[in-house]
Structure formats: C-alpha cells, structure tokens
Tab-separated table of C-alpha atoms in Angstrom:
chain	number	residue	atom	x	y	z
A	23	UNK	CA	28.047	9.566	-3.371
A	24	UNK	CA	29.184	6.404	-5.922
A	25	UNK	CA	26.179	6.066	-8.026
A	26	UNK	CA	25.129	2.604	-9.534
A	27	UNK	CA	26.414	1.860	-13.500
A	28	UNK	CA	23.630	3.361	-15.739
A	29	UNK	CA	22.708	0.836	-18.166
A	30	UNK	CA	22.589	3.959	-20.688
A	31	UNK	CA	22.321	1.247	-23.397
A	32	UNK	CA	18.901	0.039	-22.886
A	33	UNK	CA	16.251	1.680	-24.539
A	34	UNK	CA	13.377	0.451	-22.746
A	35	UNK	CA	14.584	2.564	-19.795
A	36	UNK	CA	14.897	5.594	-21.400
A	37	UNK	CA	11.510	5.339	-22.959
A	38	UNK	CA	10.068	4.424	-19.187
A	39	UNK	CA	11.179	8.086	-18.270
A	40	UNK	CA	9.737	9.597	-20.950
A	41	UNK	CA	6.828	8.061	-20.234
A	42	UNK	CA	7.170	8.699	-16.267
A	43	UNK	CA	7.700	11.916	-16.995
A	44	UNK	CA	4.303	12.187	-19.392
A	45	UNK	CA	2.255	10.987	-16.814
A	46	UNK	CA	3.724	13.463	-14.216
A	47	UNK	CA	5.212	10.454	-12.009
A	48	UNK	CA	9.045	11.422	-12.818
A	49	UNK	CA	9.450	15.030	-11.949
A	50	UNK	CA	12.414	17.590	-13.206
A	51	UNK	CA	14.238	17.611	-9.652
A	52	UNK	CA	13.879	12.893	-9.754
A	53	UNK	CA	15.055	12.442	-13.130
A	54	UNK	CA	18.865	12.634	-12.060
A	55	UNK	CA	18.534	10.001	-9.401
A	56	UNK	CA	15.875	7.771	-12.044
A	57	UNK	CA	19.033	8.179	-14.114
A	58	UNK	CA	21.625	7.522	-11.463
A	59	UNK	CA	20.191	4.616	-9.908
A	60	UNK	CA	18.800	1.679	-11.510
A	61	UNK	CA	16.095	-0.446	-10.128
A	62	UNK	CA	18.295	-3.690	-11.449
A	63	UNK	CA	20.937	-2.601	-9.458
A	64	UNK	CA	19.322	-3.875	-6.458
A	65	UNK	CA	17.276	-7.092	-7.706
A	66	UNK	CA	18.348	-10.623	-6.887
A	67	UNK	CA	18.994	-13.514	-9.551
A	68	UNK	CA	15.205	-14.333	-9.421
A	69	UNK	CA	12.517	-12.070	-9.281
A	70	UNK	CA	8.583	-12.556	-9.703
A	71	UNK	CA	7.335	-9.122	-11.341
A	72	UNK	CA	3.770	-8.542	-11.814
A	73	UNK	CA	2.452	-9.353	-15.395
A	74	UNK	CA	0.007	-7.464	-16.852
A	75	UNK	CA	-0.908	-9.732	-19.446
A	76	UNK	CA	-1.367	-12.305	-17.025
A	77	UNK	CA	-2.763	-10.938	-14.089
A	78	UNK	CA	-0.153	-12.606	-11.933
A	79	UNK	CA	3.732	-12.801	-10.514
A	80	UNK	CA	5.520	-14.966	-12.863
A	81	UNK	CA	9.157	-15.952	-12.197
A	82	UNK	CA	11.783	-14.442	-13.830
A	83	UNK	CA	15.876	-16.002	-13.844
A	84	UNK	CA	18.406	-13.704	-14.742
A	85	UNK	CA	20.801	-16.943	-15.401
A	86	UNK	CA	18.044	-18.381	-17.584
A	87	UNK	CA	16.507	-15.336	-19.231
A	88	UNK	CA	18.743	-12.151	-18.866
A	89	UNK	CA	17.157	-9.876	-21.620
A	90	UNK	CA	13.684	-11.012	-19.606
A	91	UNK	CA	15.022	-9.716	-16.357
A	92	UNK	CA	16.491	-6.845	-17.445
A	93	UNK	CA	12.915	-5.877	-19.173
A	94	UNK	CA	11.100	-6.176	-16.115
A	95	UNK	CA	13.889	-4.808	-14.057
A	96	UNK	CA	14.214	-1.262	-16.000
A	97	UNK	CA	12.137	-1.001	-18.289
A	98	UNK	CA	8.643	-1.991	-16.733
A	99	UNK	CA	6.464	0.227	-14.719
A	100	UNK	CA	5.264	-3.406	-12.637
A	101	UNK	CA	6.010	-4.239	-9.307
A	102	UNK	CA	8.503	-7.013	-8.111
A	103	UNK	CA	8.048	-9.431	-5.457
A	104	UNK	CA	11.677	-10.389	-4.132
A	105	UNK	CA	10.521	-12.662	-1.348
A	106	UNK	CA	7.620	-14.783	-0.356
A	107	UNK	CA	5.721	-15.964	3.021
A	108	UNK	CA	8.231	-14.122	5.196
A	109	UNK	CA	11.236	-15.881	3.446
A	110	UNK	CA	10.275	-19.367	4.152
A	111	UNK	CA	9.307	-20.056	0.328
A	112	UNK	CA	11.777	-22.096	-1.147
A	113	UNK	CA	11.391	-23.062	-5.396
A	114	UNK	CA	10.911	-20.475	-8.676
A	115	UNK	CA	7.052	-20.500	-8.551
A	116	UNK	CA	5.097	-17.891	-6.329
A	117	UNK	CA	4.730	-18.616	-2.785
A	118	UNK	CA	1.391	-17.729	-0.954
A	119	UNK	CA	2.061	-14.385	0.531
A	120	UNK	CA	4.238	-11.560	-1.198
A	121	UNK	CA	6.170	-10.286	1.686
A	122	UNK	CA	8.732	-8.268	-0.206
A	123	UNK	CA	9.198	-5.975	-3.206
A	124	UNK	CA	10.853	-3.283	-5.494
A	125	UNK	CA	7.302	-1.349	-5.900
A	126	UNK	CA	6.333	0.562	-9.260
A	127	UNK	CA	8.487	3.283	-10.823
A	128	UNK	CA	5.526	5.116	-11.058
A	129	UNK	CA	4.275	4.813	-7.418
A	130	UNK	CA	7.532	5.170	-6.218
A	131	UNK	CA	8.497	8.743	-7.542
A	132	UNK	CA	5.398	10.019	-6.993
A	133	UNK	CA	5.373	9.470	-3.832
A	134	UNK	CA	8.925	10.867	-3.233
A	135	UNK	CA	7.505	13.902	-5.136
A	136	UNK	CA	4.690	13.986	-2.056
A	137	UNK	CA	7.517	13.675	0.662
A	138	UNK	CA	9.007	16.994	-1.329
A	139	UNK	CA	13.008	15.709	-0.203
A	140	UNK	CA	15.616	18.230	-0.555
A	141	UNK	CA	19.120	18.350	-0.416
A	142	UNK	CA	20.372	18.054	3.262
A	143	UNK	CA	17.081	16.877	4.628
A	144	UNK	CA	17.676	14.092	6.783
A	145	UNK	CA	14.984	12.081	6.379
A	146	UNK	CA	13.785	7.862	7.648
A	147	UNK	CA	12.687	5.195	5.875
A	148	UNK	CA	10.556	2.291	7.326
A	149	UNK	CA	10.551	-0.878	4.840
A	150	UNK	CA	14.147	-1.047	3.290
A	151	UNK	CA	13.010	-3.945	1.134
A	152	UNK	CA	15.816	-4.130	-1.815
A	153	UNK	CA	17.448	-0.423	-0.959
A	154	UNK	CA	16.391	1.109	-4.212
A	155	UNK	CA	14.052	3.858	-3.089
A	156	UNK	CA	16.630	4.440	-0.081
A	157	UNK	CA	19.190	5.055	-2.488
A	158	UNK	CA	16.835	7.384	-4.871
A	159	UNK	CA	16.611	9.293	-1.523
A	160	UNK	CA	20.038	9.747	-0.554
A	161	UNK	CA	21.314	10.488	-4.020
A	162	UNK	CA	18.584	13.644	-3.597
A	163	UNK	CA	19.421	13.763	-0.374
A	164	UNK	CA	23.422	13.845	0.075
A	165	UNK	CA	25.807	11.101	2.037
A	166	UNK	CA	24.486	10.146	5.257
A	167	UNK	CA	21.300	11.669	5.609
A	168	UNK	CA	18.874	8.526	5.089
A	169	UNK	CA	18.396	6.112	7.487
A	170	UNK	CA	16.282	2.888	6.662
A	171	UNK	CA	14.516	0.469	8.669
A	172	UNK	CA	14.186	-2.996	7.694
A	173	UNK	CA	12.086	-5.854	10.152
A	174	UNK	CA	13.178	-8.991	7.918
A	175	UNK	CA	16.802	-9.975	9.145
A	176	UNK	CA	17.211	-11.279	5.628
A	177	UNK	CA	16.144	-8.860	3.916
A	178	UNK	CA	18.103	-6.010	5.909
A	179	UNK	CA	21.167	-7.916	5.576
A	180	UNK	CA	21.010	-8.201	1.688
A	181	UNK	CA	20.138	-4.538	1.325
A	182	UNK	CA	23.152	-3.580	3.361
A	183	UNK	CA	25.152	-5.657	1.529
A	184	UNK	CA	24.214	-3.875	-1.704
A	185	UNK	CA	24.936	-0.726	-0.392
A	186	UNK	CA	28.514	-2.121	0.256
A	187	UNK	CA	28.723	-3.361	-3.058
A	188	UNK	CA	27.399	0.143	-4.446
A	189	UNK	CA	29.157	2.135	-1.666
A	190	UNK	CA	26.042	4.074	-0.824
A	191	UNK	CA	26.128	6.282	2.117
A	192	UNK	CA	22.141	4.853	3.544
A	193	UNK	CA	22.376	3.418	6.952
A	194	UNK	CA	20.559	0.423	7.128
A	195	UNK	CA	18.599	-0.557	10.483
A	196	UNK	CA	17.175	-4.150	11.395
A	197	UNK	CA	14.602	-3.307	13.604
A	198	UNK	CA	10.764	-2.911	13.774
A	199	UNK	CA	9.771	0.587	12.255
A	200	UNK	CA	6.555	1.330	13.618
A	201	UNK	CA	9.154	2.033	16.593
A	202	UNK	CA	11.007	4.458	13.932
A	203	UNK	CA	14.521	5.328	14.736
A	204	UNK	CA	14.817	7.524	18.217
A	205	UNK	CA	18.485	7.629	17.577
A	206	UNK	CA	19.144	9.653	14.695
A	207	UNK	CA	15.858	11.932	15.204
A	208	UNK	CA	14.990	14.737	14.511
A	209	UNK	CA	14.029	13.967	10.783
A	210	UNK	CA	12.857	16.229	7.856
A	211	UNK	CA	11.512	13.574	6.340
A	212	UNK	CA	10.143	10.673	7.045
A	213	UNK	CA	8.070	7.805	4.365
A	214	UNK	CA	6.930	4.338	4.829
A	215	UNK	CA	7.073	1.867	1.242
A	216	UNK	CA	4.716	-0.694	3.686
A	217	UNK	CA	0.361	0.055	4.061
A	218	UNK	CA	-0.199	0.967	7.600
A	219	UNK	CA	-3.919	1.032	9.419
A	220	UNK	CA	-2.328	3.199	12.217
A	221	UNK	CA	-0.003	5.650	11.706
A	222	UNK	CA	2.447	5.365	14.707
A	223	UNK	CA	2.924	8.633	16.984
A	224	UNK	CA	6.855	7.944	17.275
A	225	UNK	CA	7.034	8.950	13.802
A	226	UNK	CA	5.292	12.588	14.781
A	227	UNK	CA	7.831	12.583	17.756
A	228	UNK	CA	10.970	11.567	15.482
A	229	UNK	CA	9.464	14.349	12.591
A	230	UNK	CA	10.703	17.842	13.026
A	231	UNK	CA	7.599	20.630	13.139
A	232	UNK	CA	7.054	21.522	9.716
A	233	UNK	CA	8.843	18.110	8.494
A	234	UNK	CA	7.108	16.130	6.041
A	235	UNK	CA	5.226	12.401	7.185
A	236	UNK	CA	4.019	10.314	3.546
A	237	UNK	CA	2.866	6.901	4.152
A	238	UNK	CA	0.510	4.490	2.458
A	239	UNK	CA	-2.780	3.741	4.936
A	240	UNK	CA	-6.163	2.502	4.363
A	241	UNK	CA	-8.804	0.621	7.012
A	242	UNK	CA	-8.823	-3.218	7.045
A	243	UNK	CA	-11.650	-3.315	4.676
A	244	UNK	CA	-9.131	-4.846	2.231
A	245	UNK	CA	-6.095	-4.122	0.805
A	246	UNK	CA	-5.849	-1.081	-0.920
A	247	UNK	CA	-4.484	1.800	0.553
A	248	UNK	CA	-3.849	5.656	-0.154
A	249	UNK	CA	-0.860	7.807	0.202
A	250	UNK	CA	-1.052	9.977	3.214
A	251	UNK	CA	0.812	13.574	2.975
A	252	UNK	CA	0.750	14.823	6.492
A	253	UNK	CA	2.541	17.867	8.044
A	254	UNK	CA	3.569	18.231	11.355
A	255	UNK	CA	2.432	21.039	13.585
A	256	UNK	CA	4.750	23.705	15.026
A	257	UNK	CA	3.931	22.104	18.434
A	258	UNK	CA	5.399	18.796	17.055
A	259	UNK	CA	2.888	17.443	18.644
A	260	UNK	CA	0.476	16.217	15.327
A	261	UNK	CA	0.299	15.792	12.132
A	262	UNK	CA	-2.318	16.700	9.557
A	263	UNK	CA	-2.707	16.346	5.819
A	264	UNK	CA	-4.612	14.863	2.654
A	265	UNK	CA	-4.234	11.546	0.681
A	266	UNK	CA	-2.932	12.117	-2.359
A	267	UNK	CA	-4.410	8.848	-4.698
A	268	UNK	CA	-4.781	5.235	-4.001
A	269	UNK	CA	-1.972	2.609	-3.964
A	270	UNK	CA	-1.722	-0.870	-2.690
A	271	UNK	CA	1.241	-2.037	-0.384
A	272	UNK	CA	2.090	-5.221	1.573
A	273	UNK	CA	1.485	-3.957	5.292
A	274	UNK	CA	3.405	-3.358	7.959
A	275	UNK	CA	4.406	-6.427	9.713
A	276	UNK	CA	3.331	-5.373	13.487
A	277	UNK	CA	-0.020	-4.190	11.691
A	278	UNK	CA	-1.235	-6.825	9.975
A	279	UNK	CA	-4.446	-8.494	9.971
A	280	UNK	CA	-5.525	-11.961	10.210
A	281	UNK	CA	-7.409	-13.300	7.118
A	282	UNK	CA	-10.818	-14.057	8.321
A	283	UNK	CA	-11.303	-18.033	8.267
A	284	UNK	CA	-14.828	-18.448	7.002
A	285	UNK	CA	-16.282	-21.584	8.807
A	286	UNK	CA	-15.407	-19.620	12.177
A	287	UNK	CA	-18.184	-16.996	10.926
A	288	UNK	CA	-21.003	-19.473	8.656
A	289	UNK	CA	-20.566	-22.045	10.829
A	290	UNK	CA	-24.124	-23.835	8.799
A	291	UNK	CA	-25.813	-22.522	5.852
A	292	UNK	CA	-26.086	-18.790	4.553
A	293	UNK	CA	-29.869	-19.460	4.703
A	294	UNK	CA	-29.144	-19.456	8.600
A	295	UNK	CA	-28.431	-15.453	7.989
A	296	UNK	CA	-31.260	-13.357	7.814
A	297	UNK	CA	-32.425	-12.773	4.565
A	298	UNK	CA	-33.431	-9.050	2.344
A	299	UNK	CA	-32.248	-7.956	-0.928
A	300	UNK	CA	-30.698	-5.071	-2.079
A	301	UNK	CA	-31.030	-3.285	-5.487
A	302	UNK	CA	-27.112	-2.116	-5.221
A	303	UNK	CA	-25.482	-3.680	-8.083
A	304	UNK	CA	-22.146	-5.120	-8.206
A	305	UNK	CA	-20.360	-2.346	-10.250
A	306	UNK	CA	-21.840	0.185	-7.578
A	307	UNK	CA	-20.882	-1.990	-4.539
A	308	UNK	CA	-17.594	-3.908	-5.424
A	309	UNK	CA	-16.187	-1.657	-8.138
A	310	UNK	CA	-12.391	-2.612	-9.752
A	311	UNK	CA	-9.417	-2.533	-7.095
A	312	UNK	CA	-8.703	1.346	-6.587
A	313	UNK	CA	-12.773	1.701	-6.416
A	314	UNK	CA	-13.287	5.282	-4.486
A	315	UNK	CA	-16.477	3.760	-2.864
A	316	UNK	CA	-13.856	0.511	-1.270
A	317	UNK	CA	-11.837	3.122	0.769
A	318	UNK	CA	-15.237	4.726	1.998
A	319	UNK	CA	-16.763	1.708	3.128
A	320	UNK	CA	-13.725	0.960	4.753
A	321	UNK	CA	-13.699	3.805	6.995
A	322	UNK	CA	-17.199	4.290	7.222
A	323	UNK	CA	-17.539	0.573	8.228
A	324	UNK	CA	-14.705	0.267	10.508
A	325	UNK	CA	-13.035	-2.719	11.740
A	326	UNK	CA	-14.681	-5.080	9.100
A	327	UNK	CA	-13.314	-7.466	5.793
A	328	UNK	CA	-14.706	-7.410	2.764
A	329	UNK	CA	-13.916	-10.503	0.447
A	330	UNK	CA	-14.607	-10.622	-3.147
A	331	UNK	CA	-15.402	-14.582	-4.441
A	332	UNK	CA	-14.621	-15.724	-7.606
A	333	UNK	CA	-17.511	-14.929	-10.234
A	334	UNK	CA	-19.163	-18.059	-11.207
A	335	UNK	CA	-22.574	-18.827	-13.591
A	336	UNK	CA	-23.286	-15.193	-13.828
A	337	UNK	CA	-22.996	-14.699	-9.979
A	338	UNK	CA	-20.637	-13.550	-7.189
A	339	UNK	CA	-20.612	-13.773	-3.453
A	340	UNK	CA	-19.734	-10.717	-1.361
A	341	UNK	CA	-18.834	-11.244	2.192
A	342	UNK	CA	-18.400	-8.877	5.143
A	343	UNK	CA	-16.360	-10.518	8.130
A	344	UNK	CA	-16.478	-8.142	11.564
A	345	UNK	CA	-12.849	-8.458	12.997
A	346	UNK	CA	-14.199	-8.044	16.553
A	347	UNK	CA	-17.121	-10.550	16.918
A	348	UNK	CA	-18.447	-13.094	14.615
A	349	UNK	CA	-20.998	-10.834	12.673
A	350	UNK	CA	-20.864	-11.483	8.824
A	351	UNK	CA	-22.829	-10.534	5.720
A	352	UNK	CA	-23.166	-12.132	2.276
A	353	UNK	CA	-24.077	-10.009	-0.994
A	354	UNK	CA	-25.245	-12.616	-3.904
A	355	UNK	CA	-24.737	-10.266	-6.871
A	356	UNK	CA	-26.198	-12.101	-10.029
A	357	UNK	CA	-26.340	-10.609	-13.383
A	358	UNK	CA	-29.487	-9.189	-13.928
A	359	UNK	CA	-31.377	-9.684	-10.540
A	360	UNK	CA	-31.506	-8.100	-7.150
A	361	UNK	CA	-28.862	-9.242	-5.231
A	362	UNK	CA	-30.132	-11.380	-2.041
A	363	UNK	CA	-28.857	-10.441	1.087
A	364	UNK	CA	-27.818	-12.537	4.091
A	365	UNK	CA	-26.368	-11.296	7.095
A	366	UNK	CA	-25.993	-12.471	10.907
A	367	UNK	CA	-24.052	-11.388	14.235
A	368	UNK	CA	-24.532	-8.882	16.832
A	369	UNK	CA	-23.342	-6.079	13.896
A	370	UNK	CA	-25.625	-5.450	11.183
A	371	UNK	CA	-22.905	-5.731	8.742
A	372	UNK	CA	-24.739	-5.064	5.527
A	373	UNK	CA	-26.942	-2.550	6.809
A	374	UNK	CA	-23.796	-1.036	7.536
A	375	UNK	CA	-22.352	-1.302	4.329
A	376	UNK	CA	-25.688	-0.490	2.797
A	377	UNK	CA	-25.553	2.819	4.544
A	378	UNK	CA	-22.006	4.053	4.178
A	379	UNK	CA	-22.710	3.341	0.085
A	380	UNK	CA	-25.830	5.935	0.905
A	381	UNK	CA	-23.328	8.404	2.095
A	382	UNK	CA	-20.623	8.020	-0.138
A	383	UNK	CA	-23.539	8.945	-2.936
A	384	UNK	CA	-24.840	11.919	-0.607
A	385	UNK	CA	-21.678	13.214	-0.631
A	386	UNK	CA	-20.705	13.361	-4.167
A	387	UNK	CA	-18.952	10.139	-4.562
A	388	UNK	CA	-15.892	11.562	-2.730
A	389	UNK	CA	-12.598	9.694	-3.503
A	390	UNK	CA	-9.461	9.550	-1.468
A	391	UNK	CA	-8.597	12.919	-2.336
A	392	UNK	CA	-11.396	14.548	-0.736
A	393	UNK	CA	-10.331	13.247	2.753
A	394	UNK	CA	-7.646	13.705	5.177
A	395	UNK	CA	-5.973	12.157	8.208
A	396	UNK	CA	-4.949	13.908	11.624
A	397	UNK	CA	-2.902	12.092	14.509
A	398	UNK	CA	-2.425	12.685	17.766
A	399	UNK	CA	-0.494	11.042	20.935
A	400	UNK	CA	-4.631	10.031	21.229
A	401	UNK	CA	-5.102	8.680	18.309
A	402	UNK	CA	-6.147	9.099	14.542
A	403	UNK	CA	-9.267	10.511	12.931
A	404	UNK	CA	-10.114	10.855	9.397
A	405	UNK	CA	-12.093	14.189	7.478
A	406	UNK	CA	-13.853	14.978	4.624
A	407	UNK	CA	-12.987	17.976	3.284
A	408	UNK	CA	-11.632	19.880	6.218
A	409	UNK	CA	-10.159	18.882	9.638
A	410	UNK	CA	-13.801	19.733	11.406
A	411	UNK	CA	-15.195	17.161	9.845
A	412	UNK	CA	-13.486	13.823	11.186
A	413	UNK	CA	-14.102	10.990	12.586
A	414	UNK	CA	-12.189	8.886	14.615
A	415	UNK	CA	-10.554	5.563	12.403
C-alpha cells in the first residue's frame, strides 16, 4: 500500500511514541503503521483539539498557525473535533455538539491492540470519521481488507477523498453501521470508533466464529463508555467478552439519546419532591469522569440520566432524569453537610441510585474490568465476574 509522507522531522512525534510506547498504548507490532501514517495526514485546515490546559476545544488554523496545528496534529495525545452539530456549524469557534473526530493516539492503539488485527484479516469499521484509524488498519492489515462505514455524507465523502489523495486501499461506505456491511461479510474483525448502548446482532452475524468484536459501550447514565472485547462463539451465534478500561466516544447516531429537558421533569419547585438526606458524599457519588462507581450506577440503574450542575457557593445539584416516565431525583451535595435529597415520579430514582452505590461497595468497588458483556439475537446482558452472573442491560 502507498503510505502517507512521514513528517520524520518533527520531534514532538517521535517523542509521542516513546511515550505511547511507555505507557503500553503503542505496541511492537503498531509502531510501523504509528510511523507510516500520520494523524495530520487526514485533518482538515481547521481543527478544534481538546486543550488540556483549558479544559475545552479551542480552534486551531493551519493557514493562521501551522506550527500550532501541526503540534496538536502529531504530537499531542488530545482528541480532535473535525465537525460540529452534524455539520451544520458554520464559523472557527466550537459549535454545540461535537459530532466528529480524530480520537486520542492513546485510545486509539490500544484499542486496535484489543481487536488483536493481523495481516490478512479482513476486518469492518463503523465510524470512518477522518480515515486515520482505517488506514492504521489496513496498513496492518494489507490492500483491500478494511471496509469502513461512515453515516455523515460529508464526512464519508472527505474521507474517501483522502484515501484518493493517499491512494489507500480502505473502501469507504456511506451508510448507517449499526446495519454493518452484509456485503463483504464474513469479517475477522470488526471495531466501532462511536459509544454504542446496544451492541447490534448484525455485527455477530457479519463476525466470523472466533473473529474478534471491540466497541466502546456504556448505559445512558452519561457519557462515558468502556471498550468492549467480545469473541464470537463457534456457533456464530454470540458473542462474549470483558471491557477492557473506560473511554468516552460521541455515540452512534441511530443510538443516541435525547438530553433530558428539565422543566418537562420539575415542572414547580424541588420542594414539590419528596424530601430525605443522604450521608453519601459527592466524591463517593459523582466521582471525576472515568469514576468506576458512574458505569455501575449506570447499569445497575438502567434507563436513567444523571446530570452533574455546575458547583456553586460550596454546593452542587445532582439530578437523575428516568428516560421512560417523568421520575427524577435531585442530590444537593454541599461541602460539609448531608446532602438533602429530593426525588419524585413513579421510579424511586434515588433510592435506586442509593442502592446500586450499596452494591458497588458490597462488591469491592468493581470497575469496568471486573464485568463483561454477552449478546444474543435476544438481546444483551451484562456480568460481574463470570458469564453466570448477568443481568440483562
């Protein structure tokens, strides 16, 4: 295959795969594609990577600040929004929603070091974004065994346009992948770079038995995820395996959920809720983003949102939202007091919540490594420890 010009020149690069490579992200059998194929190679003029420093996407012109762009572009383990609000933001400051990306270095090779691709594996991709990762996977992989699945018309179309320009042998797919891509199946392989709350069973049919399934999927508790490794059986039939450590990915278009509009739930005061307290604290409860105890509430209170406010005079509001009735719950953490409790709805939210925390304790403060996901043409169902004990999610 015609690999992408090395920019061989820039330190910063180099030093990112030394330090991939430290932390175990950038494995012996990756580090020829890392070298091969540069993330920059497949960025636009204008790109909104994730500053640290900042805590938020800042724009980035490669016309206006090239040394800028190329930092973030090869030598930053950040992720890079390259489109907004579905492609209907228009203007060099963040839109609303991030709806596109080149995702972290790190996340990304260690999750191709999950899907285990060898040479002549012929594996799918759902979420083409800008191409990169596809082309990490078919320089492993050999010409014309990865096929990629794109849903934006946009976005597909500039990826395969890049692969022109590159002359990559990936063929690129517009086309909704929780469907996957009947036509070229049987795969080896097959990964998703979008979160998913269901993994679809075409994927199991499209996988080969003994063929490899890794995909980022988490509850709609919020938006965190965790990598799912999952075999499939010798029946082809299922697919079993563990999560391998939290991420967080913008979701799969046909699976995403609704942000819960708060005056349709508190339609009066919070006093209207009925009140208790709770001598949880916040650090227990809310935790920082890749929290162990978030992904545990979220499957142990299914089908519910959890939104964090803003932290404001030495307090901070919690809410639960149910996503199939009105229930919801408020948590008023405030620094050095029981929190006060308000909750209201047919569901119990809190009491819930309150519960599943008692569990997660119980049980040793599992994280995501300690569970593990099994699907079926029925359905999926989640397990601590081993397969017998699951639950359906």
């Amino acid at each position: 295959m015609t690999t992408t010009n090395t920019p061989e020149g820039r330190p910063g690069r180099t030093a990112l795969g030394r330090a991939l490579a430290a932390a175990g992200a950038l494995s012996p059998d990756w580090a020829r594609a890392f070298a091969a194929v540069p993330r920059s190679a497949f960025l636009p003029e204008l790109i909104w990577p994730f500053d640290m420093a900042a805590g938020r996407s800042v724009p980035v012109s490669k016309a206006d600040a090239p040394e800028r762009w190329h930092a973030y572009a090869d030598d930053a383990d950040v992720p890079i929004v390259t489109q907004w609000d579905d492609g209907e933001h228009t203007g060099p400051e963040p839109g609303d929603v991030p709806t596109s990306s080149a995702s972290m270095p790190s996340v990304v090779f260690r999750m191709l070091q999950d899907l285990d691709l060898r040479p002549g594996h012929k594996a799918l991709e759902i979420g083409t974004a800008t191409g990169w990762n596809a082309a990490l996977m078919a320089h492993r992989a050999g010409p014309g065994n990865v096929v990629t699945v794109e849903v934006d018309a946009a976005v597909a179309a500039t990826a395969r346009a890049t692969a022109e320009r590159l002359r990559l042998p990936i063929e690129i797919v517009h086309g909704d992948g929780s469907h996957g891509h009947p036509e070229a199946a049987p795969y080896d392989r097959i990964t998703a770079t979008c979160g998913l709350r269901a993994i679809p069973y075409a994927w199991v049919e499209q996988c080969r038995p003994g063929g490899v399934i890794v995909a980022p999927w988490g509850t709609h508790y919020g938006n965190g995820d965790a990598v799912a490794r999952l075999v499939v059986g010798s029946d082809g039939r299922s697919a079993c395996g563990r999560f391998t450590g939290p991420v967080e990915f913008m979701k799969l278009r046909a699976q995403r959920a609704a942000h819960p509009v708060h005056s349709a739930y508190v339609t009066g005061s919070v006093a209207d809720g009925d009140e208790t307290s709770t001598t949880v604290t916040e650090a227990e409860f809310v935790g920082d983003a890749f929290a162990p105890q978030r992904f545990v509430l979220g499957l142990r209170v299914p089908r519910c949102r959890q939104v964090v406010a803003e932290k404001r005079d030495g307090g901070r509001p919690v809410w639960l939202y149910g996503a199939d009735d009105r229930s919801w719950a408020c948590v008023w953490f405030r620094d050095g007091e029981a929190a006060r409790v308000w909750q209201s709805g047919p569901r119990r939210l809190w009491d819930e919540a309150a519960a599943a925390y008692r569990w997660w304790e119980k049980n040793g403060r599992p994280g995501p490594q300690r569970f593990g996901l099994s699907v079926t043409a029925e359905g999926q169902a989640v397990w601590l420890d081993e397969p017998a004990n699951c639950w359906n999610a």
